[in-house]
């Protein structure tokens, strides 16, 4: 494979993962830095991917510490690994936050299944919880949940592609310009 084929294949994996809950790259690790400059990492669900602009989409509760961290410092790393193909994808770039009531967040909310919307009902993430039954059929519950829903749009500037093999591991670095076009690529020592 040449480098441009590898780049296209990696982004095809991500686009497939956004549509397929069984994909190895459906759940990715989003790494940020908190306000005390400590690294933070958490698993997020890949909700959308677009190779033409090197964009990934994630959803979150706008009351979360993640939202606050990303508001202060939007530079992140997104990391995924497929045990089956032994492929690691490490992307670096920035996130844009689209808060509750924004056009982007509203459009993403409208695409969510009712059961997924339920994850945004209740107290703020990380606070102690008393388990109670929440009835999403109540209009107030959905309005409350939507008022907490945030959209994260990640734009990749680099992709570090790493393929574990029995012999001769392979690694390559891809760099993208502001519009998402491939601006450079090269093989790296693993």
PDB file of C-alpha atoms in Angstrom:
ATOM      1  CA  UNK A   1       0.000   0.000   0.000  1.00  0.00           C
ATOM      2  CA  UNK A   2       1.197   3.498  -0.674  1.00  0.00           C
ATOM      3  CA  UNK A   3       0.729   6.252   1.887  1.00  0.00           C
ATOM      4  CA  UNK A   4      -2.302   7.864   0.258  1.00  0.00           C
ATOM      5  CA  UNK A   5      -4.054   4.460   0.231  1.00  0.00           C
ATOM      6  CA  UNK A   6      -3.276   4.026   3.938  1.00  0.00           C
ATOM      7  CA  UNK A   7      -4.697   7.467   4.716  1.00  0.00           C
ATOM      8  CA  UNK A   8      -7.878   6.713   2.743  1.00  0.00           C
ATOM      9  CA  UNK A   9      -8.223   3.324   4.451  1.00  0.00           C
ATOM     10  CA  UNK A  10      -7.854   4.815   7.944  1.00  0.00           C
ATOM     11  CA  UNK A  11     -10.556   7.388   7.299  1.00  0.00           C
ATOM     12  CA  UNK A  12     -12.797   4.730   5.728  1.00  0.00           C
ATOM     13  CA  UNK A  13     -12.434   2.762   9.003  1.00  0.00           C
ATOM     14  CA  UNK A  14     -13.553   5.824  10.971  1.00  0.00           C
ATOM     15  CA  UNK A  15     -16.507   6.515   8.669  1.00  0.00           C
ATOM     16  CA  UNK A  16     -17.592   2.878   8.995  1.00  0.00           C
ATOM     17  CA  UNK A  17     -17.208   3.013  12.787  1.00  0.00           C
ATOM     18  CA  UNK A  18     -19.505   6.021  13.058  1.00  0.00           C
ATOM     19  CA  UNK A  19     -22.299   3.987  11.473  1.00  0.00           C
ATOM     20  CA  UNK A  20     -21.521   0.562  12.988  1.00  0.00           C
ATOM     21  CA  UNK A  21     -21.727  -0.006  16.760  1.00  0.00           C
ATOM     22  CA  UNK A  22     -19.748  -3.249  16.330  1.00  0.00           C
ATOM     23  CA  UNK A  23     -16.721  -1.533  14.780  1.00  0.00           C
ATOM     24  CA  UNK A  24     -13.446  -1.549  16.723  1.00  0.00           C
ATOM     25  CA  UNK A  25     -13.137   2.206  16.220  1.00  0.00           C
ATOM     26  CA  UNK A  26     -16.680   3.055  17.404  1.00  0.00           C
ATOM     27  CA  UNK A  27     -15.394   3.793  20.915  1.00  0.00           C
ATOM     28  CA  UNK A  28     -12.397   6.097  20.988  1.00  0.00           C
ATOM     29  CA  UNK A  29     -10.287   7.604  23.728  1.00  0.00           C
ATOM     30  CA  UNK A  30     -10.519  11.406  23.871  1.00  0.00           C
ATOM     31  CA  UNK A  31      -7.533  12.897  25.686  1.00  0.00           C
ATOM     32  CA  UNK A  32      -7.456  16.472  26.964  1.00  0.00           C
ATOM     33  CA  UNK A  33      -5.790  18.518  29.681  1.00  0.00           C
ATOM     34  CA  UNK A  34      -7.703  19.762  32.706  1.00  0.00           C
ATOM     35  CA  UNK A  35      -7.454  23.220  34.239  1.00  0.00           C
ATOM     36  CA  UNK A  36      -4.576  22.065  36.469  1.00  0.00           C
ATOM     37  CA  UNK A  37      -2.671  20.818  33.381  1.00  0.00           C
ATOM     38  CA  UNK A  38      -3.225  17.160  34.282  1.00  0.00           C
ATOM     39  CA  UNK A  39      -3.918  14.746  31.430  1.00  0.00           C
ATOM     40  CA  UNK A  40      -7.450  13.400  31.213  1.00  0.00           C
ATOM     41  CA  UNK A  41      -8.697  10.548  29.041  1.00  0.00           C
ATOM     42  CA  UNK A  42     -12.144   9.107  28.542  1.00  0.00           C
ATOM     43  CA  UNK A  43     -13.944   6.860  26.102  1.00  0.00           C
ATOM     44  CA  UNK A  44     -16.359   8.565  23.732  1.00  0.00           C
ATOM     45  CA  UNK A  45     -18.706   7.223  21.080  1.00  0.00           C
ATOM     46  CA  UNK A  46     -17.868   8.171  17.515  1.00  0.00           C
ATOM     47  CA  UNK A  47     -21.114   9.596  16.096  1.00  0.00           C
ATOM     48  CA  UNK A  48     -19.900  10.912  12.758  1.00  0.00           C
ATOM     49  CA  UNK A  49     -16.820  11.010  10.524  1.00  0.00           C
ATOM     50  CA  UNK A  50     -16.062  12.851   7.298  1.00  0.00           C
ATOM     51  CA  UNK A  51     -12.752  12.153   5.598  1.00  0.00           C
ATOM     52  CA  UNK A  52     -13.146  15.028   3.131  1.00  0.00           C
ATOM     53  CA  UNK A  53     -12.649  17.572   5.935  1.00  0.00           C
ATOM     54  CA  UNK A  54     -10.932  15.249   8.501  1.00  0.00           C
ATOM     55  CA  UNK A  55     -13.745  15.669  10.965  1.00  0.00           C
ATOM     56  CA  UNK A  56     -15.097  13.479  13.776  1.00  0.00           C
ATOM     57  CA  UNK A  57     -18.265  14.070  15.806  1.00  0.00           C
ATOM     58  CA  UNK A  58     -18.886  13.242  19.464  1.00  0.00           C
ATOM     59  CA  UNK A  59     -21.703  14.082  21.882  1.00  0.00           C
ATOM     60  CA  UNK A  60     -21.436  15.117  25.518  1.00  0.00           C
ATOM     61  CA  UNK A  61     -23.233  16.662  28.457  1.00  0.00           C
ATOM     62  CA  UNK A  62     -22.403  20.363  28.536  1.00  0.00           C
ATOM     63  CA  UNK A  63     -22.218  20.239  32.342  1.00  0.00           C
ATOM     64  CA  UNK A  64     -19.360  17.713  32.280  1.00  0.00           C
ATOM     65  CA  UNK A  65     -15.770  18.393  33.300  1.00  0.00           C
ATOM     66  CA  UNK A  66     -14.845  17.381  29.743  1.00  0.00           C
ATOM     67  CA  UNK A  67     -16.860  20.314  28.373  1.00  0.00           C
ATOM     68  CA  UNK A  68     -15.150  22.735  30.760  1.00  0.00           C
ATOM     69  CA  UNK A  69     -11.684  21.361  29.917  1.00  0.00           C
ATOM     70  CA  UNK A  70     -12.304  21.643  26.195  1.00  0.00           C
ATOM     71  CA  UNK A  71     -13.684  25.161  26.595  1.00  0.00           C
ATOM     72  CA  UNK A  72     -10.394  26.192  28.214  1.00  0.00           C
ATOM     73  CA  UNK A  73      -8.108  24.188  25.907  1.00  0.00           C
ATOM     74  CA  UNK A  74      -9.558  22.721  22.689  1.00  0.00           C
ATOM     75  CA  UNK A  75      -6.366  20.825  21.718  1.00  0.00           C
ATOM     76  CA  UNK A  76      -6.943  17.062  22.040  1.00  0.00           C
ATOM     77  CA  UNK A  77      -5.725  13.650  21.005  1.00  0.00           C
ATOM     78  CA  UNK A  78      -8.156  10.976  19.826  1.00  0.00           C
ATOM     79  CA  UNK A  79      -6.877   7.406  20.119  1.00  0.00           C
ATOM     80  CA  UNK A  80      -8.349   4.181  18.799  1.00  0.00           C
ATOM     81  CA  UNK A  81      -7.131   0.596  18.546  1.00  0.00           C
ATOM     82  CA  UNK A  82      -8.491  -2.455  16.754  1.00  0.00           C
ATOM     83  CA  UNK A  83      -7.321  -5.685  18.387  1.00  0.00           C
ATOM     84  CA  UNK A  84      -8.496  -7.657  15.349  1.00  0.00           C
ATOM     85  CA  UNK A  85      -6.486  -5.738  12.751  1.00  0.00           C
ATOM     86  CA  UNK A  86      -3.810  -4.644  15.273  1.00  0.00           C
ATOM     87  CA  UNK A  87      -4.154  -1.088  14.018  1.00  0.00           C
ATOM     88  CA  UNK A  88      -3.756   2.042  16.135  1.00  0.00           C
ATOM     89  CA  UNK A  89      -5.024   5.429  14.967  1.00  0.00           C
ATOM     90  CA  UNK A  90      -3.837   8.469  16.934  1.00  0.00           C
ATOM     91  CA  UNK A  91      -5.233  11.780  15.741  1.00  0.00           C
ATOM     92  CA  UNK A  92      -4.347  15.215  17.039  1.00  0.00           C
ATOM     93  CA  UNK A  93      -6.274  18.402  16.475  1.00  0.00           C
ATOM     94  CA  UNK A  94      -8.828  20.733  18.003  1.00  0.00           C
ATOM     95  CA  UNK A  95     -12.458  20.485  18.981  1.00  0.00           C
ATOM     96  CA  UNK A  96     -15.207  23.005  18.405  1.00  0.00           C
ATOM     97  CA  UNK A  97     -17.931  23.074  21.036  1.00  0.00           C
ATOM     98  CA  UNK A  98     -21.523  23.526  19.907  1.00  0.00           C
ATOM     99  CA  UNK A  99     -23.600  24.121  23.013  1.00  0.00           C
ATOM    100  CA  UNK A 100     -27.236  23.444  23.781  1.00  0.00           C
ATOM    101  CA  UNK A 101     -29.572  25.291  21.447  1.00  0.00           C
ATOM    102  CA  UNK A 102     -26.984  25.782  18.707  1.00  0.00           C
ATOM    103  CA  UNK A 103     -27.880  24.690  15.190  1.00  0.00           C
ATOM    104  CA  UNK A 104     -25.289  21.909  15.218  1.00  0.00           C
ATOM    105  CA  UNK A 105     -26.353  20.544  18.609  1.00  0.00           C
ATOM    106  CA  UNK A 106     -30.048  20.683  17.673  1.00  0.00           C
ATOM    107  CA  UNK A 107     -29.438  18.814  14.417  1.00  0.00           C
ATOM    108  CA  UNK A 108     -27.407  16.125  16.219  1.00  0.00           C
ATOM    109  CA  UNK A 109     -30.068  15.852  18.941  1.00  0.00           C
ATOM    110  CA  UNK A 110     -32.777  15.297  16.340  1.00  0.00           C
ATOM    111  CA  UNK A 111     -30.833  12.305  14.962  1.00  0.00           C
ATOM    112  CA  UNK A 112     -30.588  10.593  18.384  1.00  0.00           C
ATOM    113  CA  UNK A 113     -32.706   7.639  19.377  1.00  0.00           C
ATOM    114  CA  UNK A 114     -35.046   8.206  22.332  1.00  0.00           C
ATOM    115  CA  UNK A 115     -33.071   5.841  24.571  1.00  0.00           C
ATOM    116  CA  UNK A 116     -29.834   7.718  23.840  1.00  0.00           C
ATOM    117  CA  UNK A 117     -31.482  11.008  24.731  1.00  0.00           C
ATOM    118  CA  UNK A 118     -32.160   9.565  28.189  1.00  0.00           C
ATOM    119  CA  UNK A 119     -28.439   9.689  29.001  1.00  0.00           C
ATOM    120  CA  UNK A 120     -28.714  13.477  29.310  1.00  0.00           C
ATOM    121  CA  UNK A 121     -31.472  13.378  31.974  1.00  0.00           C
ATOM    122  CA  UNK A 122     -30.485  13.598  35.628  1.00  0.00           C
ATOM    123  CA  UNK A 123     -27.763  15.270  37.618  1.00  0.00           C
ATOM    124  CA  UNK A 124     -24.445  16.556  36.307  1.00  0.00           C
ATOM    125  CA  UNK A 125     -21.882  13.924  35.250  1.00  0.00           C
ATOM    126  CA  UNK A 126     -19.638  12.824  38.100  1.00  0.00           C
ATOM    127  CA  UNK A 127     -21.994  13.786  40.913  1.00  0.00           C
ATOM    128  CA  UNK A 128     -23.470  11.262  43.299  1.00  0.00           C
ATOM    129  CA  UNK A 129     -26.628   9.681  41.945  1.00  0.00           C
ATOM    130  CA  UNK A 130     -29.734   8.226  43.458  1.00  0.00           C
ATOM    131  CA  UNK A 131     -31.177   5.746  40.986  1.00  0.00           C
ATOM    132  CA  UNK A 132     -34.701   6.677  40.118  1.00  0.00           C
ATOM    133  CA  UNK A 133     -36.879   5.897  37.160  1.00  0.00           C
ATOM    134  CA  UNK A 134     -36.944   8.674  34.592  1.00  0.00           C
ATOM    135  CA  UNK A 135     -39.879   8.821  32.233  1.00  0.00           C
ATOM    136  CA  UNK A 136     -38.701  10.272  28.912  1.00  0.00           C
ATOM    137  CA  UNK A 137     -42.306  10.285  27.754  1.00  0.00           C
ATOM    138  CA  UNK A 138     -42.731  13.400  29.855  1.00  0.00           C
ATOM    139  CA  UNK A 139     -42.083  16.419  27.624  1.00  0.00           C
ATOM    140  CA  UNK A 140     -40.292  18.218  30.482  1.00  0.00           C
ATOM    141  CA  UNK A 141     -37.669  15.434  30.719  1.00  0.00           C
ATOM    142  CA  UNK A 142     -36.778  15.719  27.041  1.00  0.00           C
ATOM    143  CA  UNK A 143     -36.623  19.521  27.166  1.00  0.00           C
ATOM    144  CA  UNK A 144     -34.370  19.264  30.225  1.00  0.00           C
ATOM    145  CA  UNK A 145     -32.112  16.693  28.523  1.00  0.00           C
ATOM    146  CA  UNK A 146     -31.835  18.714  25.298  1.00  0.00           C
ATOM    147  CA  UNK A 147     -30.806  21.774  27.324  1.00  0.00           C
ATOM    148  CA  UNK A 148     -27.691  19.827  28.425  1.00  0.00           C
ATOM    149  CA  UNK A 149     -26.722  18.272  25.120  1.00  0.00           C
ATOM    150  CA  UNK A 150     -23.466  19.384  23.540  1.00  0.00           C
ATOM    151  CA  UNK A 151     -21.836  18.541  20.229  1.00  0.00           C
ATOM    152  CA  UNK A 152     -18.058  18.204  19.849  1.00  0.00           C
ATOM    153  CA  UNK A 153     -16.608  18.561  16.367  1.00  0.00           C
ATOM    154  CA  UNK A 154     -12.998  17.381  16.167  1.00  0.00           C
ATOM    155  CA  UNK A 155     -10.845  18.505  13.248  1.00  0.00           C
ATOM    156  CA  UNK A 156      -7.697  16.457  12.768  1.00  0.00           C
ATOM    157  CA  UNK A 157      -4.406  18.106  11.947  1.00  0.00           C
ATOM    158  CA  UNK A 158      -2.376  14.883  12.132  1.00  0.00           C
ATOM    159  CA  UNK A 159      -2.937  11.135  12.005  1.00  0.00           C
ATOM    160  CA  UNK A 160      -0.277   8.814  13.394  1.00  0.00           C
ATOM    161  CA  UNK A 161      -1.050   5.411  11.833  1.00  0.00           C
ATOM    162  CA  UNK A 162       0.575   2.378  13.483  1.00  0.00           C
ATOM    163  CA  UNK A 163       0.213  -1.213  12.295  1.00  0.00           C
ATOM    164  CA  UNK A 164       1.450  -3.983  14.593  1.00  0.00           C
ATOM    165  CA  UNK A 165       2.722  -6.960  12.593  1.00  0.00           C
ATOM    166  CA  UNK A 166       4.471 -10.228  13.400  1.00  0.00           C
ATOM    167  CA  UNK A 167       7.587  -8.718  11.933  1.00  0.00           C
ATOM    168  CA  UNK A 168       8.331  -5.244  10.657  1.00  0.00           C
ATOM    169  CA  UNK A 169       5.745  -3.022  12.374  1.00  0.00           C
ATOM    170  CA  UNK A 170       4.668  -0.095  10.190  1.00  0.00           C
ATOM    171  CA  UNK A 171       4.069   3.520  11.139  1.00  0.00           C
ATOM    172  CA  UNK A 172       3.224   6.612   9.119  1.00  0.00           C
ATOM    173  CA  UNK A 173       2.368  10.231   9.837  1.00  0.00           C
ATOM    174  CA  UNK A 174      -0.225  12.204   7.871  1.00  0.00           C
ATOM    175  CA  UNK A 175      -0.632  15.978   8.182  1.00  0.00           C
ATOM    176  CA  UNK A 176      -3.682  17.950   7.065  1.00  0.00           C
ATOM    177  CA  UNK A 177      -4.166  21.628   6.278  1.00  0.00           C
ATOM    178  CA  UNK A 178      -6.952  23.849   7.688  1.00  0.00           C
ATOM    179  CA  UNK A 179      -9.406  22.620   5.048  1.00  0.00           C
ATOM    180  CA  UNK A 180      -8.618  18.953   5.763  1.00  0.00           C
ATOM    181  CA  UNK A 181      -6.567  18.279   2.648  1.00  0.00           C
ATOM    182  CA  UNK A 182      -3.586  15.958   2.994  1.00  0.00           C
ATOM    183  CA  UNK A 183      -0.583  18.296   3.088  1.00  0.00           C
ATOM    184  CA  UNK A 184       2.201  15.792   3.818  1.00  0.00           C
ATOM    185  CA  UNK A 185       2.800  12.177   4.697  1.00  0.00           C
ATOM    186  CA  UNK A 186       5.827  10.059   5.487  1.00  0.00           C
ATOM    187  CA  UNK A 187       6.902   6.744   6.921  1.00  0.00           C
ATOM    188  CA  UNK A 188       8.237   6.771  10.508  1.00  0.00           C
ATOM    189  CA  UNK A 189      10.282   4.353  12.521  1.00  0.00           C
ATOM    190  CA  UNK A 190       7.829   2.378  14.648  1.00  0.00           C
TER     191      UNK A 190
END
